[in-house]
PDB file of C-alpha atoms and ligand atoms in Angstrom:
ATOM      1  CA  MET C  87     183.678  95.051 -39.689  1.00 46.00           C
ATOM      2  CA  LYS C  88     181.570  96.442 -42.503  1.00 54.00           C
ATOM      3  CA  GLN C  89     178.059  97.494 -41.664  1.00 56.00           C
ATOM      4  CA  PHE C  90     175.353  96.201 -43.932  1.00 74.00           C
ATOM      5  CA  GLY C  91     171.763  97.154 -44.364  1.00 93.00           C
ATOM      6  CA  ALA C  92     168.599  95.724 -45.767  1.00 96.00           C
ATOM      7  CA  ILE C  93     165.270  96.737 -47.164  1.00 97.00           C
ATOM      8  CA  LEU C  94     162.282  95.348 -45.340  1.00 98.00           C
ATOM      9  CA  TRP C  95     159.403  95.909 -47.701  1.00 98.00           C
ATOM     10  CA  LEU C  96     155.996  95.629 -46.035  1.00 98.00           C
ATOM     11  CA  THR C  97     153.179  95.325 -48.559  1.00 98.00           C
ATOM     12  CA  GLY C  98     149.478  94.805 -47.920  1.00 98.00           C
ATOM     13  CA  LEU C  99     146.041  96.357 -47.892  1.00 98.00           C
ATOM     14  CA  SER C 100     145.295  99.611 -46.126  1.00 98.00           C
ATOM     15  CA  GLY C 101     144.697  98.752 -42.487  1.00 98.00           C
ATOM     16  CA  ALA C 102     146.464  95.399 -42.730  1.00 98.00           C
ATOM     17  CA  GLY C 103     149.026  96.542 -40.156  1.00 98.00           C
ATOM     18  CA  LYS C 104     152.085  97.717 -42.125  1.00 98.00           C
ATOM     19  CA  THR C 105     152.707 100.925 -40.185  1.00 98.00           C
ATOM     20  CA  THR C 106     152.098  99.275 -36.825  1.00 98.00           C
ATOM     21  CA  ILE C 107     154.478  96.403 -37.542  1.00 98.00           C
ATOM     22  CA  ALA C 108     157.079  98.712 -39.131  1.00 98.00           C
ATOM     23  CA  GLN C 109     157.142 100.840 -35.968  1.00 98.00           C
ATOM     24  CA  GLY C 110     157.392  97.740 -33.810  1.00 98.00           C
ATOM     25  CA  ILE C 111     160.321  96.358 -35.794  1.00 98.00           C
ATOM     26  CA  ALA C 112     162.063  99.750 -35.740  1.00 97.00           C
ATOM     27  CA  GLN C 113     161.758  99.969 -31.958  1.00 97.00           C
ATOM     28  CA  GLU C 114     163.180  96.494 -31.457  1.00 96.00           C
ATOM     29  CA  LEU C 115     166.072  97.088 -33.850  1.00 95.00           C
ATOM     30  CA  GLN C 116     166.914 100.405 -32.214  1.00 93.00           C
ATOM     31  CA  LYS C 117     167.145  98.605 -28.882  1.00 92.00           C
ATOM     32  CA  ARG C 118     169.828  96.475 -30.525  1.00 90.00           C
ATOM     33  CA  ASN C 119     171.758  99.532 -31.724  1.00 88.00           C
ATOM     34  CA  CYS C 120     170.878  98.974 -35.357  1.00 91.00           C
ATOM     35  CA  LEU C 121     170.527 101.925 -37.697  1.00 93.00           C
ATOM     36  CA  VAL C 122     166.901 102.024 -38.794  1.00 96.00           C
ATOM     37  CA  GLU C 123     164.658 104.261 -40.848  1.00 97.00           C
ATOM     38  CA  VAL C 124     160.945 103.824 -41.526  1.00 98.00           C
ATOM     39  CA  LEU C 125     159.692 104.974 -44.911  1.00 98.00           C
ATOM     40  CA  ASP C 126     155.931 105.152 -44.562  1.00 97.00           C
ATOM     41  CA  GLY C 127     153.924 105.419 -47.765  1.00 95.00           C
ATOM     42  CA  ASP C 128     151.396 107.836 -46.282  1.00 92.00           C
ATOM     43  CA  ILE C 129     154.150 110.231 -45.209  1.00 95.00           C
ATOM     44  CA  ILE C 130     156.240 109.818 -48.374  1.00 95.00           C
ATOM     45  CA  ARG C 131     153.232 110.821 -50.448  1.00 95.00           C
ATOM     46  CA  THR C 132     153.171 114.196 -48.700  1.00 95.00           C
ATOM     47  CA  HIS C 133     156.678 115.182 -49.911  1.00 94.00           C
ATOM     48  CA  LEU C 134     158.922 112.878 -51.974  1.00 94.00           C
ATOM     49  CA  CYS C 135     155.944 111.646 -53.946  1.00 94.00           C
ATOM     50  CA  ALA C 136     153.637 114.635 -53.605  1.00 95.00           C
ATOM     51  CA  GLY C 137     151.717 115.079 -56.819  1.00 95.00           C
ATOM     52  CA  LEU C 138     151.560 111.396 -57.660  1.00 96.00           C
ATOM     53  CA  GLY C 139     148.093 109.918 -57.918  1.00 96.00           C
ATOM     54  CA  PHE C 140     146.749 106.395 -57.744  1.00 96.00           C
ATOM     55  CA  SER C 141     146.892 105.184 -61.332  1.00 97.00           C
ATOM     56  CA  LYS C 142     148.981 102.069 -61.886  1.00 97.00           C
ATOM     57  CA  GLN C 143     151.739 104.198 -63.376  1.00 98.00           C
ATOM     58  CA  ASP C 144     151.793 106.633 -60.454  1.00 98.00           C
ATOM     59  CA  ARG C 145     151.628 103.861 -57.896  1.00 98.00           C
ATOM     60  CA  ASP C 146     154.596 102.130 -59.538  1.00 97.00           C
ATOM     61  CA  THR C 147     156.519 105.416 -59.664  1.00 97.00           C
ATOM     62  CA  ASN C 148     155.764 105.912 -55.986  1.00 98.00           C
ATOM     63  CA  VAL C 149     157.153 102.471 -55.207  1.00 98.00           C
ATOM     64  CA  ARG C 150     160.286 102.990 -57.322  1.00 97.00           C
ATOM     65  CA  ARG C 151     161.060 106.298 -55.624  1.00 97.00           C
ATOM     66  CA  ILE C 152     160.669 104.780 -52.198  1.00 98.00           C
ATOM     67  CA  ASP C 153     162.962 101.938 -53.214  1.00 97.00           C
ATOM     68  CA  PHE C 154     165.539 104.420 -54.499  1.00 97.00           C
ATOM     69  CA  VAL C 155     165.743 106.051 -51.082  1.00 97.00           C
ATOM     70  CA  ALA C 156     165.651 102.704 -49.296  1.00 97.00           C
ATOM     71  CA  GLU C 157     168.617 101.575 -51.401  1.00 96.00           C
ATOM     72  CA  LEU C 158     170.634 104.655 -50.462  1.00 96.00           C
ATOM     73  CA  LEU C 159     169.945 103.988 -46.816  1.00 96.00           C
ATOM     74  CA  SER C 160     170.575 100.298 -47.038  1.00 95.00           C
ATOM     75  CA  ARG C 161     173.913 100.687 -48.783  1.00 93.00           C
ATOM     76  CA  ASN C 162     174.982 102.854 -45.845  1.00 93.00           C
ATOM     77  CA  GLY C 163     174.210 100.177 -43.319  1.00 92.00           C
ATOM     78  CA  VAL C 164     170.669 101.189 -42.444  1.00 95.00           C
ATOM     79  CA  ILE C 165     167.785  98.776 -42.219  1.00 96.00           C
ATOM     80  CA  ALA C 166     165.163 100.617 -44.243  1.00 97.00           C
ATOM     81  CA  ILE C 167     161.650  99.540 -43.335  1.00 98.00           C
ATOM     82  CA  VAL C 168     159.112 100.414 -45.995  1.00 98.00           C
ATOM     83  CA  ALA C 169     155.399 100.425 -45.196  1.00 98.00           C
ATOM     84  CA  ALA C 170     153.534 100.966 -48.439  1.00 98.00           C
ATOM     85  CA  ILE C 171     150.531  99.259 -50.005  1.00 98.00           C
ATOM     86  CA  SER C 172     152.573  98.699 -53.196  1.00 98.00           C
ATOM     87  CA  PRO C 173     149.742  96.778 -54.846  1.00 98.00           C
ATOM     88  CA  TYR C 174     151.409  95.639 -58.064  1.00 98.00           C
ATOM     89  CA  ARG C 175     153.380  92.420 -58.103  1.00 98.00           C
ATOM     90  CA  GLU C 176     155.535  93.075 -61.139  1.00 98.00           C
ATOM     91  CA  VAL C 177     157.261  96.164 -59.786  1.00 98.00           C
ATOM     92  CA  ARG C 178     157.810  94.507 -56.409  1.00 98.00           C
ATOM     93  CA  GLU C 179     159.400  91.531 -58.173  1.00 97.00           C
ATOM     94  CA  GLN C 180     161.660  93.875 -60.145  1.00 97.00           C
ATOM     95  CA  LEU C 181     162.818  95.596 -56.984  1.00 97.00           C
ATOM     96  CA  LYS C 182     163.468  92.278 -55.336  1.00 96.00           C
ATOM     97  CA  LYS C 183     165.794  91.351 -58.192  1.00 95.00           C
ATOM     98  CA  THR C 184     167.678  94.645 -58.337  1.00 95.00           C
ATOM     99  CA  SER C 185     167.966  95.553 -54.644  1.00 93.00           C
ATOM    100  CA  THR C 186     170.407  94.113 -52.151  1.00 88.00           C
ATOM    101  CA  ASN C 187     169.024  92.307 -49.109  1.00 94.00           C
ATOM    102  CA  PHE C 188     165.431  92.956 -50.143  1.00 97.00           C
ATOM    103  CA  VAL C 189     163.004  91.196 -47.825  1.00 98.00           C
ATOM    104  CA  GLU C 190     159.390  91.152 -48.921  1.00 98.00           C
ATOM    105  CA  VAL C 191     156.974  90.991 -45.996  1.00 98.00           C
ATOM    106  CA  TYR C 192     153.360  90.349 -46.868  1.00 98.00           C
ATOM    107  CA  VAL C 193     151.234  91.955 -44.175  1.00 98.00           C
ATOM    108  CA  ASP C 194     148.194  89.820 -44.701  1.00 98.00           C
ATOM    109  CA  ALA C 195     144.715  90.474 -43.354  1.00 98.00           C
ATOM    110  CA  PRO C 196     141.473  89.656 -45.140  1.00 98.00           C
ATOM    111  CA  LEU C 197     139.766  92.607 -46.759  1.00 98.00           C
ATOM    112  CA  SER C 198     136.790  92.119 -44.425  1.00 98.00           C
ATOM    113  CA  VAL C 199     139.078  92.561 -41.396  1.00 98.00           C
ATOM    114  CA  CYS C 200     140.688  95.690 -42.859  1.00 98.00           C
ATOM    115  CA  GLU C 201     137.249  97.101 -43.604  1.00 98.00           C
ATOM    116  CA  PHE C 202     136.109  96.336 -40.088  1.00 98.00           C
ATOM    117  CA  ARG C 203     139.200  98.004 -38.589  1.00 98.00           C
ATOM    118  CA  ASP C 204     138.854 100.968 -40.960  1.00 98.00           C
ATOM    119  CA  VAL C 205     141.621 102.710 -39.011  1.00 95.00           C
ATOM    120  CA  LYS C 206     141.463 105.913 -41.025  1.00 95.00           C
ATOM    121  CA  GLY C 207     137.815 105.805 -42.065  1.00 97.00           C
ATOM    122  CA  LEU C 208     138.900 105.378 -45.667  1.00 97.00           C
ATOM    123  CA  TYR C 209     137.005 102.171 -46.455  1.00 98.00           C
ATOM    124  CA  ALA C 210     133.703 103.828 -45.568  1.00 97.00           C
ATOM    125  CA  LYS C 211     134.542 106.704 -47.875  1.00 97.00           C
ATOM    126  CA  ALA C 212     135.691 104.388 -50.663  1.00 97.00           C
ATOM    127  CA  LYS C 213     132.517 102.329 -50.405  1.00 96.00           C
ATOM    128  CA  ALA C 214     130.457 105.506 -50.517  1.00 96.00           C
ATOM    129  CA  GLY C 215     132.298 106.396 -53.725  1.00 95.00           C
ATOM    130  CA  GLU C 216     133.988 109.404 -52.131  1.00 97.00           C
ATOM    131  CA  ILE C 217     137.467 107.992 -52.807  1.00 96.00           C
ATOM    132  CA  LYS C 218     138.229 106.554 -56.225  1.00 95.00           C
ATOM    133  CA  HIS C 219     140.890 103.933 -56.943  1.00 96.00           C
ATOM    134  CA  PHE C 220     140.902 102.598 -53.405  1.00 97.00           C
ATOM    135  CA  THR C 221     142.905  99.399 -53.097  1.00 98.00           C
ATOM    136  CA  GLY C 222     140.721  96.382 -52.363  1.00 97.00           C
ATOM    137  CA  ILE C 223     137.496  98.244 -53.124  1.00 97.00           C
ATOM    138  CA  SER C 224     137.902  99.845 -56.517  1.00 96.00           C
ATOM    139  CA  ASP C 225     141.539  99.134 -57.335  1.00 97.00           C
ATOM    140  CA  PRO C 226     143.496  95.857 -57.411  1.00 98.00           C
ATOM    141  CA  TYR C 227     145.826  94.364 -54.837  1.00 98.00           C
ATOM    142  CA  GLU C 228     148.117  91.642 -56.127  1.00 98.00           C
ATOM    143  CA  GLU C 229     149.340  89.617 -53.183  1.00 98.00           C
ATOM    144  CA  PRO C 230     152.951  88.402 -53.228  1.00 98.00           C
ATOM    145  CA  LEU C 231     153.458  84.866 -54.516  1.00 97.00           C
ATOM    146  CA  ASN C 232     156.811  84.228 -52.840  1.00 96.00           C
ATOM    147  CA  PRO C 233     157.245  86.649 -49.963  1.00 98.00           C
ATOM    148  CA  GLU C 234     160.071  85.964 -47.538  1.00 98.00           C
ATOM    149  CA  ILE C 235     157.650  86.481 -44.642  1.00 98.00           C
ATOM    150  CA  ILE C 236     153.867  86.477 -44.254  1.00 98.00           C
ATOM    151  CA  CYS C 237     152.463  88.241 -41.193  1.00 98.00           C
ATOM    152  CA  GLN C 238     148.862  87.186 -40.720  1.00 98.00           C
ATOM    153  CA  THR C 239     147.641  90.079 -38.646  1.00 98.00           C
ATOM    154  CA  ASP C 240     144.144  88.687 -38.144  1.00 98.00           C
ATOM    155  CA  LYS C 241     145.582  85.599 -36.457  1.00 98.00           C
ATOM    156  CA  PHE C 242     148.614  86.881 -34.580  1.00 98.00           C
ATOM    157  CA  THR C 243     149.307  89.831 -32.305  1.00 98.00           C
ATOM    158  CA  VAL C 244     151.469  92.797 -33.266  1.00 98.00           C
ATOM    159  CA  GLU C 245     154.209  91.464 -30.969  1.00 98.00           C
ATOM    160  CA  GLN C 246     154.112  88.041 -32.606  1.00 98.00           C
ATOM    161  CA  CYS C 247     154.325  89.569 -36.085  1.00 98.00           C
ATOM    162  CA  VAL C 248     157.243  91.785 -35.077  1.00 98.00           C
ATOM    163  CA  LYS C 249     159.034  88.797 -33.575  1.00 98.00           C
ATOM    164  CA  GLN C 250     158.438  86.804 -36.747  1.00 98.00           C
ATOM    165  CA  VAL C 251     160.291  89.441 -38.759  1.00 98.00           C
ATOM    166  CA  LEU C 252     163.119  89.789 -36.221  1.00 96.00           C
ATOM    167  CA  ASP C 253     163.603  86.026 -36.118  1.00 96.00           C
ATOM    168  CA  TYR C 254     163.892  85.995 -39.895  1.00 97.00           C
ATOM    169  CA  LEU C 255     166.469  88.810 -39.852  1.00 95.00           C
ATOM    170  CA  GLU C 256     168.450  86.970 -37.222  1.00 92.00           C
ATOM    171  CA  ARG C 257     168.395  83.737 -39.195  1.00 94.00           C
ATOM    172  CA  GLN C 258     169.622  85.631 -42.250  1.00 92.00           C
ATOM    173  CA  ASN C 259     172.322  87.416 -40.225  1.00 89.00           C
ATOM    174  CA  LEU C 260     170.853  90.772 -41.178  1.00 88.00           C
ATOM    175  CA  ILE C 261     170.926  92.256 -37.695  1.00 79.00           C
ATOM    176  CA  CYS C 262     173.469  92.879 -35.011  1.00 60.00           C
ATOM    177  CA  ALA C 263     176.025  94.168 -37.522  1.00 49.00           C
ATOM    178  CA  LEU C 264     176.326  97.370 -35.552  1.00 47.00           C
ATOM    179  CA  GLU C 265     176.651  95.543 -32.273  1.00 47.00           C
ATOM    180  CA  LEU C 266     179.718  93.904 -33.762  1.00 46.00           C
ATOM    181  CA  VAL C 267     181.001  97.257 -35.004  1.00 47.00           C
ATOM    182  CA  THR C 268     180.634  99.064 -31.692  1.00 46.00           C
ATOM    183  CA  LYS C 269     182.034  96.348 -29.448  1.00 44.00           C
TER     184      LYS C 269
HETATM  185  P1  ADP S  31     148.415  99.996 -42.556  1.00 83.68           P
HETATM  186  O1  ADP S  31     149.699 100.704 -42.266  1.00 83.68           O
HETATM  187  O2  ADP S  31     148.642  98.644 -43.188  1.00 83.68           O
HETATM  188  O3  ADP S  31     147.414 100.820 -43.286  1.00 83.68           O
HETATM  189  P2  ADP S  31     147.944 100.331 -39.736  1.00 83.68           P
HETATM  190  O4  ADP S  31     149.194  99.785 -39.100  1.00 83.68           O
HETATM  191  O5  ADP S  31     147.825 101.807 -39.886  1.00 83.68           O
HETATM  192  O6  ADP S  31     147.745  99.617 -41.160  1.00 83.68           O
HETATM  193  O7  ADP S  31     146.664  99.818 -38.937  1.00 83.68           O
HETATM  194  C1  ADP S  31     146.509  98.459 -38.568  1.00 83.68           C
HETATM  195  C2  ADP S  31     145.536  98.339 -37.411  1.00 83.68           C
HETATM  196  O8  ADP S  31     145.364  96.963 -37.106  1.00 83.68           O
HETATM  197  C3  ADP S  31     146.025  99.034 -36.157  1.00 83.68           C
HETATM  198  O9  ADP S  31     144.930  99.620 -35.504  1.00 83.68           O
HETATM  199  C4  ADP S  31     146.578  97.858 -35.326  1.00 83.68           C
HETATM  200  O10 ADP S  31     146.513  98.101 -33.950  1.00 83.68           O
HETATM  201  C5  ADP S  31     145.630  96.725 -35.728  1.00 83.68           C
HETATM  202  N1  ADP S  31     146.209  95.389 -35.590  1.00 83.68           N
HETATM  203  C6  ADP S  31     145.624  94.336 -34.979  1.00 83.68           C
HETATM  204  N2  ADP S  31     146.398  93.245 -34.996  1.00 83.68           N
HETATM  205  C7  ADP S  31     147.523  93.610 -35.645  1.00 83.68           C
HETATM  206  C8  ADP S  31     148.733  92.912 -35.972  1.00 83.68           C
HETATM  207  N3  ADP S  31     148.927  91.620 -35.655  1.00 83.68           N
HETATM  208  N4  ADP S  31     149.686  93.580 -36.646  1.00 83.68           N
HETATM  209  C9  ADP S  31     149.497  94.880 -36.987  1.00 83.68           C
HETATM  210  N5  ADP S  31     148.395  95.605 -36.705  1.00 83.68           N
HETATM  211  C10 ADP S  31     147.404  94.978 -36.024  1.00 83.68           C
END
């Protein structure tokens, strides 16, 4: 039985819940013996994409590099879970067309909720003008028009959002490949 992977691409505002949901999905998939890797935008920017800034061009380059790695993982049977703001629709649409098993997950929370959470204190800094090009404040976010999944993190719990994604993967037969392999 051939293993197969997928790219779960979580896009949304800072503080919307991408990292939290990505970790939750990874934990659940690991329990099911799936190969999983989380590619978190914040971490990727400290090495693979170190030196890239926040212009549209750099943001799109960031996204393409992450997708390149996700593809390598996915083609080797890994479910690659990407948590990255990835604010521009066009590049996300391109990736969706060119990647195999690309699942776009819109991690959706109103800007006001993200600002209120201000997990990393970045919204306060952006509003004070200390951070330029901050998505939602001084830089655009183009929400997906046809995402495979929308997780509304202001209405549902982390567990509910994680389950929503797992249910989708199950319906699409994108998990349990390894369980079949190892039995
Ligand atoms: P992002 O990665 O999108 O910047 P984080 O995952 O770092 O966002 O932070 C999201 C915050 O929102 C966390 O403090 C998390 O506990 C909280 N939160 C509340 N409800 C949810 C939910 N349903 N899904 C994800 N995060 C949630």
